[in-house]
Tab-separated table of C-alpha atoms and ligand atoms in Angstrom:
chain	number	residue	atom	x	y	z
A	8	MET	CA	32.895	49.801	-8.695
A	9	SER	CA	36.099	49.030	-10.535
A	10	ASP	CA	36.403	45.692	-13.112
A	11	PHE	CA	38.367	43.731	-9.534
A	12	ALA	CA	35.829	43.924	-6.535
A	13	ILE	CA	34.652	41.060	-4.659
A	14	ALA	CA	31.187	40.919	-2.733
A	15	ARG	CA	30.301	38.025	-0.436
A	16	VAL	CA	27.596	37.283	0.278
A	17	ARG	CA	25.852	35.229	3.478
A	18	SER	CA	22.332	33.990	2.050
A	19	SER	CA	18.863	31.985	4.182
A	20	PRO	CA	16.740	29.758	2.259
A	21	SER	CA	13.299	31.017	1.837
A	22	LEU	CA	10.375	27.786	4.003
A	23	ALA	CA	7.192	28.794	2.397
A	24	LEU	CA	4.165	28.653	4.920
A	25	ILE	CA	2.004	28.794	2.379
A	26	LYS	CA	3.319	28.475	-0.955
A	27	TYR	CA	3.499	29.282	-4.134
A	28	TRP	CA	2.714	26.873	-7.245
A	29	GLY	CA	2.540	28.242	-10.621
A	30	LYS	CA	3.259	30.898	-12.902
A	31	LYS	CA	0.979	33.678	-14.535
A	32	PRO	CA	1.210	32.808	-18.318
A	33	GLY	CA	3.716	34.522	-20.581
A	34	SER	CA	4.997	36.330	-17.327
A	35	ARG	CA	8.222	36.373	-16.681
A	36	ASN	CA	8.325	34.019	-13.632
A	37	LEU	CA	5.162	36.300	-11.787
A	38	PRO	CA	4.377	34.013	-9.371
A	39	ALA	CA	0.291	32.541	-9.763
A	40	THR	CA	-0.329	32.364	-6.110
A	41	THR	CA	0.551	34.691	-2.974
A	42	SER	CA	2.647	33.258	-0.629
A	43	ILE	CA	3.999	33.904	3.334
A	44	ALA	CA	6.764	32.828	3.969
A	45	LEU	CA	10.280	32.631	6.540
A	46	THR	CA	13.801	32.806	6.204
A	47	LEU	CA	15.382	30.168	8.512
A	48	ALA	CA	18.643	30.836	10.498
A	49	GLY	CA	21.431	28.593	10.093
A	50	LEU	CA	21.204	27.098	7.230
A	51	ASP	CA	23.739	29.471	4.680
A	52	THR	CA	24.400	29.725	1.380
A	53	ARG	CA	28.106	31.349	1.428
A	54	SER	CA	29.150	33.348	-2.451
A	55	GLU	CA	31.634	34.995	-3.382
A	56	LEU	CA	31.057	37.295	-6.660
A	57	ARG	CA	33.853	39.285	-9.069
A	58	ALA	CA	33.149	41.593	-11.095
A	59	LEU	CA	34.205	40.353	-15.026
A	60	ALA	CA	34.067	43.256	-18.086
A	61	PRO	CA	32.287	43.869	-19.483
A	62	GLY	CA	30.986	41.713	-22.834
A	63	ALA	CA	32.850	38.384	-20.547
A	64	PRO	CA	30.667	35.349	-20.472
A	65	ASP	CA	28.817	35.623	-16.684
A	66	LEU	CA	30.215	32.127	-15.332
A	67	VAL	CA	28.609	30.099	-12.064
A	68	ARG	CA	30.066	27.781	-10.233
A	69	LEU	CA	27.834	25.396	-7.071
A	70	GLY	CA	29.967	23.394	-4.690
A	71	GLY	CA	32.565	23.786	-7.243
A	72	ALA	CA	29.953	22.133	-9.843
A	73	GLU	CA	30.033	24.881	-13.453
A	74	GLN	CA	26.426	25.349	-13.880
A	75	PRO	CA	24.362	25.128	-16.979
A	76	PRO	CA	24.505	29.374	-18.401
A	77	GLU	CA	21.275	29.143	-19.740
A	78	ARG	CA	19.644	28.306	-16.218
A	79	PHE	CA	21.314	31.567	-14.785
A	80	ALA	CA	20.768	34.055	-18.403
A	81	PRO	CA	17.046	35.521	-17.672
A	82	PHE	CA	18.929	36.338	-14.690
A	83	PHE	CA	22.386	38.142	-15.302
A	84	ASP	CA	19.959	39.715	-17.595
A	85	GLU	CA	17.294	41.412	-15.572
A	86	ALA	CA	19.529	41.957	-12.916
A	87	ARG	CA	21.773	44.423	-15.851
A	88	ARG	CA	18.582	46.531	-16.287
A	89	LEU	CA	18.066	46.167	-13.385
A	90	PHE	CA	21.360	48.041	-11.425
A	91	LYS	CA	22.204	49.938	-14.901
A	92	THR	CA	25.598	48.179	-15.312
A	93	ASP	CA	27.042	46.342	-17.937
A	94	ILE	CA	29.955	44.369	-16.027
A	95	SER	CA	29.477	40.478	-16.372
A	96	PHE	CA	29.993	38.741	-13.294
A	97	SER	CA	32.050	35.369	-11.954
A	98	VAL	CA	30.272	33.407	-8.961
A	99	SER	CA	31.199	31.094	-6.462
A	100	SER	CA	28.796	29.387	-4.396
A	101	GLU	CA	28.310	26.964	-1.035
A	102	ASN	CA	25.450	25.817	0.887
A	103	SER	CA	25.787	24.736	4.392
A	104	PHE	CA	23.044	22.449	4.007
A	105	PRO	CA	21.952	19.500	1.112
A	106	SER	CA	21.532	21.278	-2.790
A	107	SER	CA	18.103	20.477	-4.826
A	108	ALA	CA	16.983	18.655	-2.520
A	109	GLY	CA	13.640	20.427	-1.301
A	110	LEU	CA	15.103	22.400	0.784
A	111	ALA	CA	15.143	25.987	-1.394
A	112	SER	CA	19.334	26.642	-2.237
A	113	SER	CA	17.494	27.603	-5.419
A	114	SER	CA	16.066	30.708	-3.004
A	115	SER	CA	19.102	31.130	-0.520
A	116	GLY	CA	21.052	31.121	-4.340
A	117	PHE	CA	19.453	33.150	-5.906
A	118	ALA	CA	18.748	35.050	-3.504
A	119	ALA	CA	22.603	35.675	-2.596
A	120	LEU	CA	23.605	36.532	-6.252
A	121	ALA	CA	20.876	39.177	-6.760
A	122	LEU	CA	22.031	41.213	-3.153
A	123	GLY	CA	26.013	40.440	-4.690
A	124	CYS	CA	25.045	41.718	-8.051
A	125	ALA	CA	23.454	44.844	-6.745
A	126	GLY	CA	26.277	45.402	-4.311
A	127	LEU	CA	28.682	45.120	-7.258
A	128	ALA	CA	26.714	47.106	-9.330
A	129	GLY	CA	27.568	49.870	-6.522
A	130	LEU	CA	24.314	50.401	-5.696
A	131	PRO	CA	23.872	51.461	-2.096
A	132	ALA	CA	22.692	49.509	1.165
A	133	GLY	CA	19.281	50.451	1.820
A	134	PRO	CA	15.092	49.550	1.177
A	135	ARG	CA	15.401	50.245	-2.936
A	136	ARG	CA	18.455	48.312	-3.244
A	137	ASP	CA	16.635	45.503	-1.641
A	138	ALA	CA	13.534	45.679	-3.215
A	139	LEU	CA	15.311	45.695	-6.557
A	140	ALA	CA	17.048	42.034	-5.737
A	141	SER	CA	14.261	41.071	-4.795
A	142	GLU	CA	13.105	41.705	-8.006
A	143	ALA	CA	15.622	39.998	-10.364
A	144	ALA	CA	16.338	37.593	-7.965
A	145	ARG	CA	12.756	35.688	-8.972
A	146	LEU	CA	13.781	36.011	-12.316
A	147	GLY	CA	15.542	33.142	-10.899
A	148	SER	CA	13.175	31.739	-8.778
A	149	ALA	CA	10.398	33.357	-7.097
A	150	SER	CA	10.850	32.198	-4.206
A	151	ALA	CA	14.353	33.858	-4.374
A	152	ALA	CA	12.266	37.144	-3.795
A	153	ARG	CA	11.318	36.023	-0.517
A	154	ALA	CA	14.915	34.866	1.093
A	155	LEU	CA	15.801	38.964	0.313
A	156	TYR	CA	13.824	39.741	3.379
A	157	GLY	CA	14.330	37.611	6.902
A	158	GLY	CA	11.711	37.186	9.165
A	159	PHE	CA	8.330	36.734	7.993
A	160	THR	CA	8.083	37.403	4.759
A	161	LEU	CA	4.897	37.899	1.732
A	162	LEU	CA	5.081	37.376	-2.196
A	163	PRO	CA	1.933	38.392	-3.682
A	164	SER	CA	0.547	36.891	-7.065
A	165	GLY	CA	1.787	38.433	-9.656
A	166	ALA	CA	4.163	40.915	-7.992
A	167	LYS	CA	7.432	41.269	-9.152
A	168	LYS	CA	8.958	41.604	-5.642
A	169	ALA	CA	9.107	40.294	-1.877
A	170	GLU	CA	7.586	42.390	1.426
A	171	ALA	CA	8.680	41.813	4.839
A	172	LEU	CA	6.131	41.304	7.238
A	173	TYR	CA	7.512	40.923	10.408
A	174	GLY	CA	11.985	40.687	11.412
A	175	ALA	CA	13.126	37.694	12.652
A	176	GLU	CA	12.150	38.433	16.634
A	177	TYR	CA	8.287	38.222	15.939
A	178	TRP	CA	7.898	34.893	17.132
A	179	PRO	CA	10.276	34.135	19.514
A	180	GLU	CA	9.392	30.679	20.349
A	181	LEU	CA	8.997	29.428	17.041
A	182	ARG	CA	10.794	26.877	15.440
A	183	ILE	CA	11.320	24.943	12.456
A	184	LEU	CA	12.100	21.349	12.469
A	185	VAL	CA	13.620	20.065	9.740
A	186	ALA	CA	12.847	16.195	9.146
A	187	LEU	CA	16.116	14.786	6.259
A	188	THR	CA	14.912	12.062	4.703
A	189	SER	CA	16.988	11.676	1.925
A	190	ALA	CA	19.874	14.082	0.928
A	191	ALA	CA	19.578	12.736	-2.748
A	192	PRO	CA	19.139	15.447	-5.125
A	193	LYS	CA	15.130	14.998	-6.568
A	194	GLY	CA	14.844	14.321	-10.273
A	195	ASP	CA	12.257	16.765	-10.491
A	196	SER	CA	12.678	20.439	-10.671
A	197	SER	CA	10.038	22.103	-9.494
A	198	ARG	CA	9.854	24.837	-12.391
A	199	GLY	CA	9.761	22.468	-14.365
A	200	ALA	CA	6.995	20.798	-11.630
A	201	MET	CA	4.585	23.661	-11.405
A	202	GLU	CA	4.805	24.193	-15.320
A	203	ARG	CA	2.981	20.724	-16.159
A	204	THR	CA	0.901	21.091	-13.016
A	205	ARG	CA	-0.803	24.265	-14.707
A	206	LEU	CA	-0.886	22.520	-18.472
A	207	SER	CA	-2.416	19.092	-17.214
A	208	SER	CA	-4.021	19.346	-13.941
A	209	PRO	CA	-7.373	19.115	-13.672
A	210	TYR	CA	-6.720	20.363	-10.070
A	211	TYR	CA	-4.861	22.917	-11.345
A	212	ARG	CA	-7.543	26.125	-11.458
A	213	ALA	CA	-8.588	24.984	-8.229
A	214	TRP	CA	-5.568	25.162	-6.577
A	215	ILE	CA	-5.625	29.122	-8.100
A	216	ASN	CA	-8.506	29.729	-6.489
A	217	ASP	CA	-7.883	28.314	-2.894
A	218	SER	CA	-5.095	29.275	-2.527
A	219	LYS	CA	-6.024	33.429	-2.519
A	220	THR	CA	-8.075	32.239	0.789
A	221	LEU	CA	-5.930	30.438	2.187
A	222	SER	CA	-2.921	33.001	2.430
A	223	ARG	CA	-5.473	35.793	3.334
A	224	GLU	CA	-6.392	33.738	6.723
A	225	ALA	CA	-2.948	33.127	6.796
A	226	LEU	CA	-2.030	36.602	7.027
A	227	ILE	CA	-4.833	37.218	9.725
A	228	ALA	CA	-4.017	33.943	11.773
A	229	LEU	CA	0.277	34.901	11.862
A	230	ALA	CA	-0.949	38.552	13.168
A	231	ALA	CA	-2.184	36.760	16.219
A	232	ARG	CA	0.571	34.634	16.459
A	233	ASP	CA	-2.528	31.481	15.972
A	234	GLN	CA	-0.392	28.933	15.904
A	235	GLU	CA	-3.291	26.204	15.776
A	236	ARG	CA	-4.951	28.412	13.331
A	237	LEU	CA	-1.688	29.098	11.245
A	238	GLY	CA	-0.591	25.344	11.044
A	239	GLU	CA	-4.186	23.874	9.948
A	240	LEU	CA	-4.033	26.449	6.931
A	241	MET	CA	-0.049	25.269	6.583
A	242	ARG	CA	-1.862	22.197	6.259
A	243	LEU	CA	-3.966	22.747	3.229
A	244	SER	CA	-1.637	24.828	1.526
A	245	TYR	CA	0.648	22.439	0.971
A	246	LEU	CA	-1.733	19.001	1.083
A	247	ARG	CA	-3.388	21.304	-1.887
A	248	MET	CA	-0.272	21.501	-3.917
A	249	HIS	CA	1.132	18.444	-3.834
A	250	ALA	CA	-2.558	17.149	-4.973
A	251	SER	CA	-3.029	19.367	-7.934
A	252	ALA	CA	1.271	18.271	-8.319
A	253	MET	CA	0.263	14.685	-8.119
A	254	ALA	CA	-2.657	14.997	-11.356
A	255	ALA	CA	0.242	16.315	-13.703
A	256	ASP	CA	0.332	14.475	-16.285
A	257	PRO	CA	3.489	13.072	-15.933
A	258	PRO	CA	2.253	13.178	-12.170
A	259	ALA	CA	4.473	14.849	-9.497
A	260	LEU	CA	5.536	12.510	-6.872
A	261	TYR	CA	7.630	14.226	-4.441
A	262	TRP	CA	6.655	11.708	-0.873
A	263	LEU	CA	8.912	9.050	0.354
A	264	PRO	CA	7.803	6.521	3.344
A	265	ALA	CA	10.043	8.367	5.344
A	266	SER	CA	7.395	11.368	4.253
A	267	MET	CA	4.900	9.794	4.831
A	268	ALA	CA	5.849	8.604	8.868
A	269	VAL	CA	6.648	12.000	10.140
A	270	ILE	CA	3.335	13.255	8.811
A	271	ARG	CA	1.457	10.606	10.159
A	272	ALA	CA	3.936	10.726	13.289
A	273	CYS	CA	2.984	14.664	13.440
A	274	ALA	CA	-1.116	13.900	13.393
A	275	ALA	CA	-0.393	11.362	16.421
A	276	LEU	CA	1.201	14.475	18.147
A	277	ARG	CA	-0.879	16.731	17.330
A	278	ALA	CA	-3.643	13.911	18.664
A	279	ARG	CA	-1.973	14.774	21.789
A	280	GLY	CA	-2.666	18.038	22.197
A	281	ILE	CA	1.384	18.763	21.494
A	282	GLY	CA	1.257	21.849	17.928
A	283	ALA	CA	3.371	19.992	15.502
A	284	TRP	CA	2.578	21.844	11.918
A	285	GLU	CA	3.918	20.201	8.670
A	286	THR	CA	4.421	20.903	6.000
A	287	MET	CA	6.584	19.599	2.260
A	288	ASP	CA	7.641	21.074	-0.259
A	289	ALA	CA	9.151	19.929	-3.910
A	290	GLY	CA	10.619	17.321	-2.439
A	291	PRO	CA	10.677	14.974	0.392
A	292	GLN	CA	11.689	16.391	3.445
A	293	VAL	CA	9.152	17.626	5.920
A	294	LYS	CA	9.495	20.414	7.842
A	295	ILE	CA	7.529	20.764	11.402
A	296	LEU	CA	6.241	23.880	13.013
A	297	CYS	CA	6.228	23.875	16.162
A	298	MET	CA	6.763	25.980	19.498
A	299	ALA	CA	9.993	25.716	21.337
A	300	SER	CA	8.366	23.578	24.340
A	301	ASP	CA	7.569	21.132	22.417
A	302	MET	CA	10.726	20.221	20.127
A	303	ASP	CA	12.269	17.384	23.264
A	304	ALA	CA	9.025	15.326	22.483
A	305	ILE	CA	8.247	16.278	18.543
A	306	ARG	CA	12.252	15.226	17.841
A	307	SER	CA	11.348	11.833	20.711
A	308	ALA	CA	8.358	11.187	18.503
A	309	LEU	CA	9.880	11.631	15.133
A	310	LEU	CA	12.819	9.275	15.902
A	311	GLU	CA	10.855	6.791	17.329
A	312	ALA	CA	7.980	6.621	13.758
A	313	TRP	CA	11.669	6.540	11.016
A	314	PRO	CA	14.965	6.122	13.664
A	315	SER	CA	17.205	7.078	10.305
A	316	LEU	CA	15.418	10.571	9.781
A	317	GLY	CA	18.050	13.609	10.257
A	318	LEU	CA	16.888	16.538	12.071
A	319	LEU	CA	17.360	19.547	12.426
A	320	GLU	CA	16.313	22.139	14.435
A	321	THR	CA	16.040	26.416	13.085
A	322	ARG	CA	13.836	28.839	13.255
A	323	ALA	CA	13.264	32.781	11.771
A	324	GLY	CA	16.808	34.505	10.604
A	325	PRO	CA	18.456	37.096	9.632
A	326	ALA	CA	18.470	38.952	5.842
A	327	PRO	CA	20.813	38.425	4.088
A	328	ASP	CA	24.271	40.167	4.470
A	329	ILE	CA	27.279	41.387	2.094
A	330	VAL	CA	30.384	42.754	2.441
A	331	VAL	CA	31.964	43.854	-0.950
A	332	SER	CA	35.672	44.607	-0.861
A	333	GLU	CA	38.945	45.129	-3.341
A	334	ALA	CA	40.437	42.031	-4.759
A	335	ALA	CA	44.255	43.013	-3.823
A	336	GLY	CA	46.749	42.020	-6.326
A	337	GLN	CA	44.439	41.299	-8.811
A	338	PRO	CA	45.162	42.027	-12.386
B	428	LIG	O1	10.979	28.856	-6.370
B	428	LIG	P1	10.975	27.854	-7.067
B	428	LIG	O2	10.717	28.283	-8.325
B	428	LIG	O3	11.883	26.754	-6.307
B	428	LIG	O4	10.027	27.217	-6.372
B	428	LIG	C1	8.943	27.304	-5.279
B	428	LIG	C2	8.169	25.919	-4.931
B	428	LIG	C3	7.663	25.543	-3.551
B	428	LIG	O5	8.909	25.247	-2.547
B	428	LIG	C4	7.186	24.029	-3.675
B	428	LIG	C5	6.755	26.114	-3.105
B	428	LIG	C6	7.350	27.745	-2.921
B	428	LIG	O6	6.626	28.627	-1.870
B	428	LIG	O7	8.900	28.074	-1.996
């Protein structure tokens, strides 16, 4: 590939149904728990990458703002090693949804970056490129390893890369309703908060041990497309993850009053026999797993509980796509 090649990539965030929270100590971003996720349709990161001459500084712009190089250095070093290239990269990335607000923008961002670098390094499309890109993306953000695949994905504890479990069409009635409680960027990054949890939460060990059972049982529930069982396990996973994080010193507390109102509205919906199973990540947004046929009832109940909520309907979506071309007219 020439120095003036361009890769354009679209990717979407990975929402964990069973959470990753904590890294294997002393490892290079290896997850300490198994996570099971789905890649969301319609929330897009669009990145344009240019290959630069070897030795040039790598450059990343997100929504027009230049990013601190040290956040990206481990990723670029690993990408060059895995993709067997010495080129540098200039990247410009935009999200169609709020960044750093608990909507997993780092997962779609690093997935796009990894796939774009692999394309510019000249790796041919196929399972090997996806696996290497998943491994490189993990260095940026472990959840990004999953976002290299569409549909339902698995990132086992201690694994270098994610695996595809089922395609986006596996469970056609399944929807995710995102309840946007705030668009403000979070103050406490998942990276810092999970490390603090590992180092200082008395509940961290219990979280790690317990998550083995949750992920094993969730794989069975997903294989059976059993919404109620999967929902129960999802709920335990996020509540136990947050319980361990809230017990860190200093605590990691992401919930807002609106998050709590949505959690309680979901419980009230379930008491009426409507399957609304919520989960939360490192931010105040609440994501609800439900069936398409229940969507209208769930929307009305949530808006009644908290009228200013933003609601965004999504579902399992495709793997990232990439187009690599020569930059016409460039020096
Ligand atoms: O991939 P990171 O370092 O941004 O951490 C993501 C952690 C959670 O979103 C809270 C859970 C997950 O498995 O995605």
